[in-house]
PDB file of C-alpha atoms in Angstrom:
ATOM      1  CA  UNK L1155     -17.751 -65.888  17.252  1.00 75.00           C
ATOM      2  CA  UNK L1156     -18.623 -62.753  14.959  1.00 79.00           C
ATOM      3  CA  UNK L1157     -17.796 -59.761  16.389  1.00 89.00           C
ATOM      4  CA  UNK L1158     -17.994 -56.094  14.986  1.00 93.00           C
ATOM      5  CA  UNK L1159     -16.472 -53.319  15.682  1.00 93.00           C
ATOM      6  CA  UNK L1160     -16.902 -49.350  14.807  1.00 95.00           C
ATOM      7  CA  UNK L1161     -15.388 -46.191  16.157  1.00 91.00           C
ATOM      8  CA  UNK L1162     -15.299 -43.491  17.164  1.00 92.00           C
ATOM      9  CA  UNK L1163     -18.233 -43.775  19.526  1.00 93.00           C
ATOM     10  CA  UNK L1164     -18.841 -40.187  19.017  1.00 95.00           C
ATOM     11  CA  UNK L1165     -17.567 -37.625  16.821  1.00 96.00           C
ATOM     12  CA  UNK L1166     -18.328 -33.400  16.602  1.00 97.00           C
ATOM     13  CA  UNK L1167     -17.315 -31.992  13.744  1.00 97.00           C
ATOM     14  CA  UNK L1168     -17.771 -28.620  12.065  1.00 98.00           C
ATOM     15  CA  UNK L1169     -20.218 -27.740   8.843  1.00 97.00           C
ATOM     16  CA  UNK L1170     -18.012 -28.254   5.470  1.00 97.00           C
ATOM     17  CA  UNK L1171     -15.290 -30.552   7.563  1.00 97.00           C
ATOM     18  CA  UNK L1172     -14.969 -33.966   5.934  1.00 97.00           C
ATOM     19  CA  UNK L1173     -16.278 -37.358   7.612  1.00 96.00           C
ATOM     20  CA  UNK L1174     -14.894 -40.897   7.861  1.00 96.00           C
ATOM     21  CA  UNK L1175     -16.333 -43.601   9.668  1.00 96.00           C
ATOM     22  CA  UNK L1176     -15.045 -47.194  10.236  1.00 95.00           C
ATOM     23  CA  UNK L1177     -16.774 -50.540  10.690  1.00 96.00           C
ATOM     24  CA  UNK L1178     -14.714 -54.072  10.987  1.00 96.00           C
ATOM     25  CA  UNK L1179     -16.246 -56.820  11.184  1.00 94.00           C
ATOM     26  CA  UNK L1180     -14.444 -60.372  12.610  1.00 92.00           C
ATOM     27  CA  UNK L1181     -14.799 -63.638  12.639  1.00 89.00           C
ATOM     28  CA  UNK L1182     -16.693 -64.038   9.405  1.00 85.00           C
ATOM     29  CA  UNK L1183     -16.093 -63.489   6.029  1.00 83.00           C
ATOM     30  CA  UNK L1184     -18.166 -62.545   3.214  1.00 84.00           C
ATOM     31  CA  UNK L1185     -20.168 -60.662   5.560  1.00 89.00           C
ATOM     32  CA  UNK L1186     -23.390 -58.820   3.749  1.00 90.00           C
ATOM     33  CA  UNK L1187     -22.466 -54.959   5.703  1.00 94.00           C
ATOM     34  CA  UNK L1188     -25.186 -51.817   6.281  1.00 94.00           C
ATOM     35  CA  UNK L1189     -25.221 -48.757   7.113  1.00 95.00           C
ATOM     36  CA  UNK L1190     -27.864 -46.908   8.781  1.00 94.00           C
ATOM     37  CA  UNK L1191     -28.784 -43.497  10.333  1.00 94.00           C
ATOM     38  CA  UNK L1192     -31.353 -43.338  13.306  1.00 92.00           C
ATOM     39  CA  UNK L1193     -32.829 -39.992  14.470  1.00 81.00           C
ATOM     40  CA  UNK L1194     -32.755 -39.481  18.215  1.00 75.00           C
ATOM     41  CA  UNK L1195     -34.924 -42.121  19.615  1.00 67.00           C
ATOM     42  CA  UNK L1196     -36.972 -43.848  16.304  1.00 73.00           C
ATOM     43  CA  UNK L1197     -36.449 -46.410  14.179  1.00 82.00           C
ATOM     44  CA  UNK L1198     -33.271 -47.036  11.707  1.00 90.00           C
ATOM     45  CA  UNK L1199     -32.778 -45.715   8.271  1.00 89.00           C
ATOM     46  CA  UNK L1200     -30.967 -48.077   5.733  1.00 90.00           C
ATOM     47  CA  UNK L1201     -28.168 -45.584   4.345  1.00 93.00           C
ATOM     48  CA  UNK L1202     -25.911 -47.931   1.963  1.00 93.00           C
ATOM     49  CA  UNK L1203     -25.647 -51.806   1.986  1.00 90.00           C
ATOM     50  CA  UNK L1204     -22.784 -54.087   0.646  1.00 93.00           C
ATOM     51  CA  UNK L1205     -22.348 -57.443  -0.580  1.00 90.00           C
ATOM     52  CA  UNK L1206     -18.399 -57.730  -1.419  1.00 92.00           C
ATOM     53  CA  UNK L1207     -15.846 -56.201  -2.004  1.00 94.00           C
ATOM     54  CA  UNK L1208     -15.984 -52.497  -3.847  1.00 94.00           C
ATOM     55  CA  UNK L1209     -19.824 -53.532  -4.820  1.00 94.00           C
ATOM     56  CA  UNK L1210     -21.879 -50.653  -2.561  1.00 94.00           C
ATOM     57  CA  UNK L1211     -25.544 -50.131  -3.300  1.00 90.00           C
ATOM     58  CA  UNK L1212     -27.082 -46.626  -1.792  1.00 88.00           C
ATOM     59  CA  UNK L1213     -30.427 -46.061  -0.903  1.00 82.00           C
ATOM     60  CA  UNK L1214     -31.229 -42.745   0.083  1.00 78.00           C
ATOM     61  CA  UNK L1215     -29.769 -39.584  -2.181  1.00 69.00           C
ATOM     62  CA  UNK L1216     -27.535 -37.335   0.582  1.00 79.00           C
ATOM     63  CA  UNK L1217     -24.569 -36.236   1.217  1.00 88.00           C
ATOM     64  CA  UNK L1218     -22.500 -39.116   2.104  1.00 94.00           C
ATOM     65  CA  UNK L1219     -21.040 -42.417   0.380  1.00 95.00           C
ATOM     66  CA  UNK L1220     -19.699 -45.312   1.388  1.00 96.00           C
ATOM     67  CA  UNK L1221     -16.355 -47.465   0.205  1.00 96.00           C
ATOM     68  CA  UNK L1222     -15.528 -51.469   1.291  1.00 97.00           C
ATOM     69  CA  UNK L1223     -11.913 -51.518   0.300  1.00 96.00           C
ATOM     70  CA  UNK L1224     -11.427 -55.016   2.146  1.00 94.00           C
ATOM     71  CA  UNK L1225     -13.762 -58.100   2.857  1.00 93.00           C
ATOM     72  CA  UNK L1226     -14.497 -57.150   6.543  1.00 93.00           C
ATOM     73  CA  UNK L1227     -14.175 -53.326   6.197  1.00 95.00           C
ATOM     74  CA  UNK L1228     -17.143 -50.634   5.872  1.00 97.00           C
ATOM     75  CA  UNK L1229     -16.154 -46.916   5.644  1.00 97.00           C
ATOM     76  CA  UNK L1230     -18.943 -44.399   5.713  1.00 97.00           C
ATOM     77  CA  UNK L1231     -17.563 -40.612   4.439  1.00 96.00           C
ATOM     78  CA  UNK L1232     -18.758 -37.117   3.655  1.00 96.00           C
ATOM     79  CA  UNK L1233     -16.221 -34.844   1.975  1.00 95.00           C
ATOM     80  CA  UNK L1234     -18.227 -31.805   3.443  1.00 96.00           C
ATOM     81  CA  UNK L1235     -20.519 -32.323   6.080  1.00 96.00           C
ATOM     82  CA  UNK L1236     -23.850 -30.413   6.987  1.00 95.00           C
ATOM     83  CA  UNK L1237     -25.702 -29.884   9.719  1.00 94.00           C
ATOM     84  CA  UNK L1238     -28.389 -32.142   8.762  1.00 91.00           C
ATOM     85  CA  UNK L1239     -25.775 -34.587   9.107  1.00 93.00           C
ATOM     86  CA  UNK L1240     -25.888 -35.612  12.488  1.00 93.00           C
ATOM     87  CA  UNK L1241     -27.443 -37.831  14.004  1.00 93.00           C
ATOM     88  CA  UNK L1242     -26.221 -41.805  15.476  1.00 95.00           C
ATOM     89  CA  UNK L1243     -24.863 -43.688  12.560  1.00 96.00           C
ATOM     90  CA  UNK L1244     -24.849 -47.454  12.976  1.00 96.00           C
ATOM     91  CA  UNK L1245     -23.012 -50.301  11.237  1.00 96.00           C
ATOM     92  CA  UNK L1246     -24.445 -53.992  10.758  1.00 94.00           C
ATOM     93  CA  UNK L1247     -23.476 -57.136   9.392  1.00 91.00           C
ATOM     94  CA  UNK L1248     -26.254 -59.681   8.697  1.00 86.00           C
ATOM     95  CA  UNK L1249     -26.343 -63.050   9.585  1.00 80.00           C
ATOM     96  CA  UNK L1250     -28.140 -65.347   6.538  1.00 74.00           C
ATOM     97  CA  UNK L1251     -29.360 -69.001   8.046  1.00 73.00           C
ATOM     98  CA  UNK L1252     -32.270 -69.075   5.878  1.00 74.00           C
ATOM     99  CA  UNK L1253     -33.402 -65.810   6.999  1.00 76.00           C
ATOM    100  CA  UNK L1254     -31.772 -62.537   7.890  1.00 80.00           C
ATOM    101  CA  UNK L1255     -30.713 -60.995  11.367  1.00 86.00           C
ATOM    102  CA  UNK L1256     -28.513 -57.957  12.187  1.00 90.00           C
ATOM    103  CA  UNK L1257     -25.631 -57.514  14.363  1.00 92.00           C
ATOM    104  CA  UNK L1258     -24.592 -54.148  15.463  1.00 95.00           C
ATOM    105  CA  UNK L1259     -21.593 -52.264  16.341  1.00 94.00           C
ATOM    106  CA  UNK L1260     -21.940 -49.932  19.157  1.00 94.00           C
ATOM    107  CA  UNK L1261     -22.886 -46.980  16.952  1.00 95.00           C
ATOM    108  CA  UNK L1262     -21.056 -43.496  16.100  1.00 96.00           C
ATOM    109  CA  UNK L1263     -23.108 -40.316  17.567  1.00 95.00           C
ATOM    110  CA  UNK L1264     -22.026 -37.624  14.794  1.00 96.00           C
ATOM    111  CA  UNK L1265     -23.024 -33.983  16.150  1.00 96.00           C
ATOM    112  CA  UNK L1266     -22.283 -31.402  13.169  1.00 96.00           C
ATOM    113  CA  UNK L1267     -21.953 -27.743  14.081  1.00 97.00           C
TER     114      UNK L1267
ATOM    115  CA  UNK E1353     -42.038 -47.560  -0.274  1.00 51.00           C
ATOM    116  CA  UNK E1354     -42.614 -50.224   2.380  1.00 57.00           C
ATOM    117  CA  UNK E1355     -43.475 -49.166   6.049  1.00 72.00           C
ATOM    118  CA  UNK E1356     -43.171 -50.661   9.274  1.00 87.00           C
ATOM    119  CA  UNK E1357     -45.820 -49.130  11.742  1.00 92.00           C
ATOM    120  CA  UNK E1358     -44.704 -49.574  15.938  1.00 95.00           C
ATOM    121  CA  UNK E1359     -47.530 -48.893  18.254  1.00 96.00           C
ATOM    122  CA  UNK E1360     -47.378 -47.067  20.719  1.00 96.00           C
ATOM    123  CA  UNK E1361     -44.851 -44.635  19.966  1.00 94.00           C
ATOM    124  CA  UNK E1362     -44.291 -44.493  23.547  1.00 96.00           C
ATOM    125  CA  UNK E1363     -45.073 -46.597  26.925  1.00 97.00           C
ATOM    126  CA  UNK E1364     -44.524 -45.611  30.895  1.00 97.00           C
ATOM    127  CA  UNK E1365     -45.896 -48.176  33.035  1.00 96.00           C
ATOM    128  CA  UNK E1366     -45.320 -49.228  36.367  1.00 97.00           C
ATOM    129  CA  UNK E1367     -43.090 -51.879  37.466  1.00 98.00           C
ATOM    130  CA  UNK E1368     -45.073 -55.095  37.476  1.00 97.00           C
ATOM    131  CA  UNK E1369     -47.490 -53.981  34.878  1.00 98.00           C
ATOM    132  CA  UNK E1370     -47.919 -55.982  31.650  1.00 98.00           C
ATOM    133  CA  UNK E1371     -47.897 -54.203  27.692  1.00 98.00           C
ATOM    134  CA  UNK E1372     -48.012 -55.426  24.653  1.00 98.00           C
ATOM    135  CA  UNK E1373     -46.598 -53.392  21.524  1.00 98.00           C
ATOM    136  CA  UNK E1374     -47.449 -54.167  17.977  1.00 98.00           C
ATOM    137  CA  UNK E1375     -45.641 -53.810  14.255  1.00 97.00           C
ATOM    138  CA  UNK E1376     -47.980 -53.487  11.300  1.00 95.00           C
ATOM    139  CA  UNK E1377     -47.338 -53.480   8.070  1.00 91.00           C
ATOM    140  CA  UNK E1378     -49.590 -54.010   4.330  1.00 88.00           C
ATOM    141  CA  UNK E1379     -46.869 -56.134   3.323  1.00 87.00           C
ATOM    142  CA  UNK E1380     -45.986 -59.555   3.857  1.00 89.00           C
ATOM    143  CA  UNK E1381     -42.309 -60.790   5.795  1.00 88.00           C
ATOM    144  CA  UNK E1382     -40.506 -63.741   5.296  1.00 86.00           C
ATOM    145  CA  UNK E1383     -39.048 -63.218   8.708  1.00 89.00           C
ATOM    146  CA  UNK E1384     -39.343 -60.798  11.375  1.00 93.00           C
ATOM    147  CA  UNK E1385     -37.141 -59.836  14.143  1.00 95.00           C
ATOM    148  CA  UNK E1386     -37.610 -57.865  17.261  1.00 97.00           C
ATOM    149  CA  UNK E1387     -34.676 -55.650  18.761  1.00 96.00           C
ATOM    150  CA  UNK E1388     -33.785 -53.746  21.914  1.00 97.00           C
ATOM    151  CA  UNK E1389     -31.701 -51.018  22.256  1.00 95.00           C
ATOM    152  CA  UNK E1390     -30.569 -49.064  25.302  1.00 93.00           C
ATOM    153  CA  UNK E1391     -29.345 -45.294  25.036  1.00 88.00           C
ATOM    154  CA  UNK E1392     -26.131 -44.811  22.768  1.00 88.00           C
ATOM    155  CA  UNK E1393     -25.909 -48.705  21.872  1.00 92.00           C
ATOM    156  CA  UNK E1394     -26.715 -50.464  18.740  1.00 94.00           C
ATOM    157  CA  UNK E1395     -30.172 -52.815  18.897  1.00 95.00           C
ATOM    158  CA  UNK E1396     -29.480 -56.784  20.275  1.00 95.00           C
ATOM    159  CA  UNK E1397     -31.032 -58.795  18.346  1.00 95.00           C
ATOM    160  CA  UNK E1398     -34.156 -60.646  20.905  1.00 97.00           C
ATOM    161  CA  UNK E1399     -35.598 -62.911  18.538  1.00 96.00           C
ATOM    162  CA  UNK E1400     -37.035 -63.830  15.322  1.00 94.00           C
ATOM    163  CA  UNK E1401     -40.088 -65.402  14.399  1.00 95.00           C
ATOM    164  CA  UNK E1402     -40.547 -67.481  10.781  1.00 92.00           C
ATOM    165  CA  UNK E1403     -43.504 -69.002  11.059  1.00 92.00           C
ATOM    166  CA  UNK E1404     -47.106 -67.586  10.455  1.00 94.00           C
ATOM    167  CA  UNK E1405     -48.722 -68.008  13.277  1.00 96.00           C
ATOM    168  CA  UNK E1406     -45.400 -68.593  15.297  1.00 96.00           C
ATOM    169  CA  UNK E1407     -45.033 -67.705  19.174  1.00 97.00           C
ATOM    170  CA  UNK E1408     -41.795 -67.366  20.884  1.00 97.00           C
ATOM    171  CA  UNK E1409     -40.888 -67.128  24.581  1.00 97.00           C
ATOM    172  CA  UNK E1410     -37.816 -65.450  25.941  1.00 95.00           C
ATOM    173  CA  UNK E1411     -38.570 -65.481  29.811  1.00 96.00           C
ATOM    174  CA  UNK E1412     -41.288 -62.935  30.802  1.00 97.00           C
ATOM    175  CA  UNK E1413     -41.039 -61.499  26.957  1.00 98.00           C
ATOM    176  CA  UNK E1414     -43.526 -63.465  24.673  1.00 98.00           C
ATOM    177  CA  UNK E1415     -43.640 -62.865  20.791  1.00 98.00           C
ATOM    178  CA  UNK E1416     -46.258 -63.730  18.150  1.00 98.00           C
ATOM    179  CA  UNK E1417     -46.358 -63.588  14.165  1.00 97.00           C
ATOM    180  CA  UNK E1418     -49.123 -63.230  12.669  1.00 96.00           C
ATOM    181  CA  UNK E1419     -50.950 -65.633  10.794  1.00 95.00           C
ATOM    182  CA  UNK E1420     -50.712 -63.469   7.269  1.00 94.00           C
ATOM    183  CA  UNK E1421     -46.830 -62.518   8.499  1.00 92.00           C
ATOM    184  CA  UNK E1422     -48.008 -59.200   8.354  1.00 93.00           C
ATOM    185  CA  UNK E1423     -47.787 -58.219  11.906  1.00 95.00           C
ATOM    186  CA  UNK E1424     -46.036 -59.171  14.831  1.00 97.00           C
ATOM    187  CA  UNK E1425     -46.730 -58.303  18.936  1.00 98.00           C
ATOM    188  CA  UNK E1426     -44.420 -58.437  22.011  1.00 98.00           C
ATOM    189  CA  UNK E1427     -46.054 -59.188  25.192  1.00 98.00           C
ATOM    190  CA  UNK E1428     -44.173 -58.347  28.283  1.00 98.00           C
ATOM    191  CA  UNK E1429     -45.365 -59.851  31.673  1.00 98.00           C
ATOM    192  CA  UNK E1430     -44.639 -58.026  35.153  1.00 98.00           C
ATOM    193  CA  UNK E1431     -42.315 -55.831  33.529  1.00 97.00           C
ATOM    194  CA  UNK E1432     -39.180 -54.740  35.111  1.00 97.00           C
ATOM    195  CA  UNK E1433     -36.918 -51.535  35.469  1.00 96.00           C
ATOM    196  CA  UNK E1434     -34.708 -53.475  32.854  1.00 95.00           C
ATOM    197  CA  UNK E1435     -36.676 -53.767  30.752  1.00 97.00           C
ATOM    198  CA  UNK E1436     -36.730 -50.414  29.561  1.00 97.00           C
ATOM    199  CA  UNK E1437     -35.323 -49.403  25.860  1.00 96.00           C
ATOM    200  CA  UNK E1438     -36.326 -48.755  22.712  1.00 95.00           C
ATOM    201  CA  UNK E1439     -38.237 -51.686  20.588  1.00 97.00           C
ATOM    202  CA  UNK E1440     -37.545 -52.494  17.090  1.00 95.00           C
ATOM    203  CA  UNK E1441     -39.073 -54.430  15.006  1.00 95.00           C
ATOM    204  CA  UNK E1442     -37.599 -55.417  11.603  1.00 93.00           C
ATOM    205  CA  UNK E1443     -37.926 -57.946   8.528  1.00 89.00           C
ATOM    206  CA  UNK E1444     -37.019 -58.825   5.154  1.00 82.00           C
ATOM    207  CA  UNK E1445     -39.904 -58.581   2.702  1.00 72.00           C
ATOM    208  CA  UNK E1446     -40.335 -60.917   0.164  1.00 68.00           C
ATOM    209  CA  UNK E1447     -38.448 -61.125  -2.389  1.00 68.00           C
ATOM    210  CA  UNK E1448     -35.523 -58.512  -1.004  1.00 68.00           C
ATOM    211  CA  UNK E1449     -33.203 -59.330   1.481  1.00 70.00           C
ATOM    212  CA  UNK E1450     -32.394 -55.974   3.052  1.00 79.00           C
ATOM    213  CA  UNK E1451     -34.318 -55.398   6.585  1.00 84.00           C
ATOM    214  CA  UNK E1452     -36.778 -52.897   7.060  1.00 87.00           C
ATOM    215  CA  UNK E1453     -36.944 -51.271  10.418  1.00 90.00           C
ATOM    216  CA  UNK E1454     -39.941 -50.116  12.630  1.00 92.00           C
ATOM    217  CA  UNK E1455     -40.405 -46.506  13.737  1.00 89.00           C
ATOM    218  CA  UNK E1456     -40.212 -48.072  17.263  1.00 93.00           C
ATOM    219  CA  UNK E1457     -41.775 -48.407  20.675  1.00 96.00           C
ATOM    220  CA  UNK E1458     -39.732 -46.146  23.786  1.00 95.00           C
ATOM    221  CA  UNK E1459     -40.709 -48.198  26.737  1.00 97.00           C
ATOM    222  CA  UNK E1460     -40.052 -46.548  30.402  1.00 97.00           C
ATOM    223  CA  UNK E1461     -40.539 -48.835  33.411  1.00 97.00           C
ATOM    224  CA  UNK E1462     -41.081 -46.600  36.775  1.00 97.00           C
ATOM    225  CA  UNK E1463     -39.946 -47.913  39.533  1.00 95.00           C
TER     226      UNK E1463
END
């Protein structure tokens, strides 16, 4: 079975400090990947998706970018962070039988300050 | 840019009560998902609906698609304490594979 995995679970980190986040994803390959942001509470908001390997499509302009260096690897990074920043990042694989559904890792809450 | 209206924002009811929330949107799915997600957690995927028209049953939780796969609505009967979490809905459009996700319903079951 698929199983993904992201860390840290939560992360505080000062204004101008750089960022890295880390999703795996197992049990699959070719896995479609996503990043998203979700303000405290409300719905999710798509950050960057990718398809393969070093291919990384972003959909909001901000201050972060993404990287997949390997198959079942997502990194999410900021070389300076702000304070807008935080907030409770989330990584997702999707699942394609003829229509799409999202798995989730367990989510990074990122508190700049 | 495509929106995905949850109604209400947010629900307290008592235990035993019945709700239903809704997702709108002016554009049509291909598919649509619902999601739960409890407090620092990612969502868990609860079902997803294809068919306009479609209704789905997960125990007390009963889901419907509308007929223009426009819209979808989650119908809870006798709620319970666990039940509580946030609601998402989400769905491809046509024509782009990415999902879109609801602004979300915060549902509180009191004891």
């Amino acid at each position: 079975s698929q199983t993904i995995h992201q860390w840290p679970a939560t992360l505080v980190q000062p204004v101008g400090s750089p960022l890295s986040l880390e999703c795996t994803v197992e049990g699959t390959s070719n896995p479609n990947l996503y990043w998203y942001r979700q303000a405290a509470g409300r719905g999710l908001q798509l950050l960057f998706y990718s398809v393969g390997i070093g291919q990384i499509s972003s959909e909001v302009p901000q201050n972060l970018s993404a990287s997949r260096p390997q198959d079942r690897q997502f990194i999410l990074s900021s070389k300076k962070l702000l304070l807008s920043d935080s907030g409770f990042y989330l990584c997702a694989w999707m699942r394609d039988t003829g229509y799409t559904e999202a798995f989730f890792g367990q989510g990074t809450r990122l508190t700049v300050v | 840019t495509q929106l995905l209206e949850q109604s209400p924002q947010f629900l307290s009811i008592q235990e035993g009560e019945n709700l239903t929330v809704y997702c709108n949107s002016s554009s049509v799915f291909s598919s649509l998902q619902w999601y739960r997600q409890e407090p620092g957690e990612g969502p868990v995927l609860l079902v997803t609906v294809v068919t306009g028209g479609e209704v789905k049953k997960l125990k007390r939780l009963t889901f419907q698609f509308g007929d223009a796969r426009k819209d979808s609505s989650l119908h809870i009967t006798a709620a319970q304490t666990g039940d509580t979490g946030l609601y998402l809905c989400a769905g491809p459009y046509f024509g782009n594979e990415k999902l879109t996700f609801g602004t979300g319903t915060r549902l509180t079951i009191i004891p």
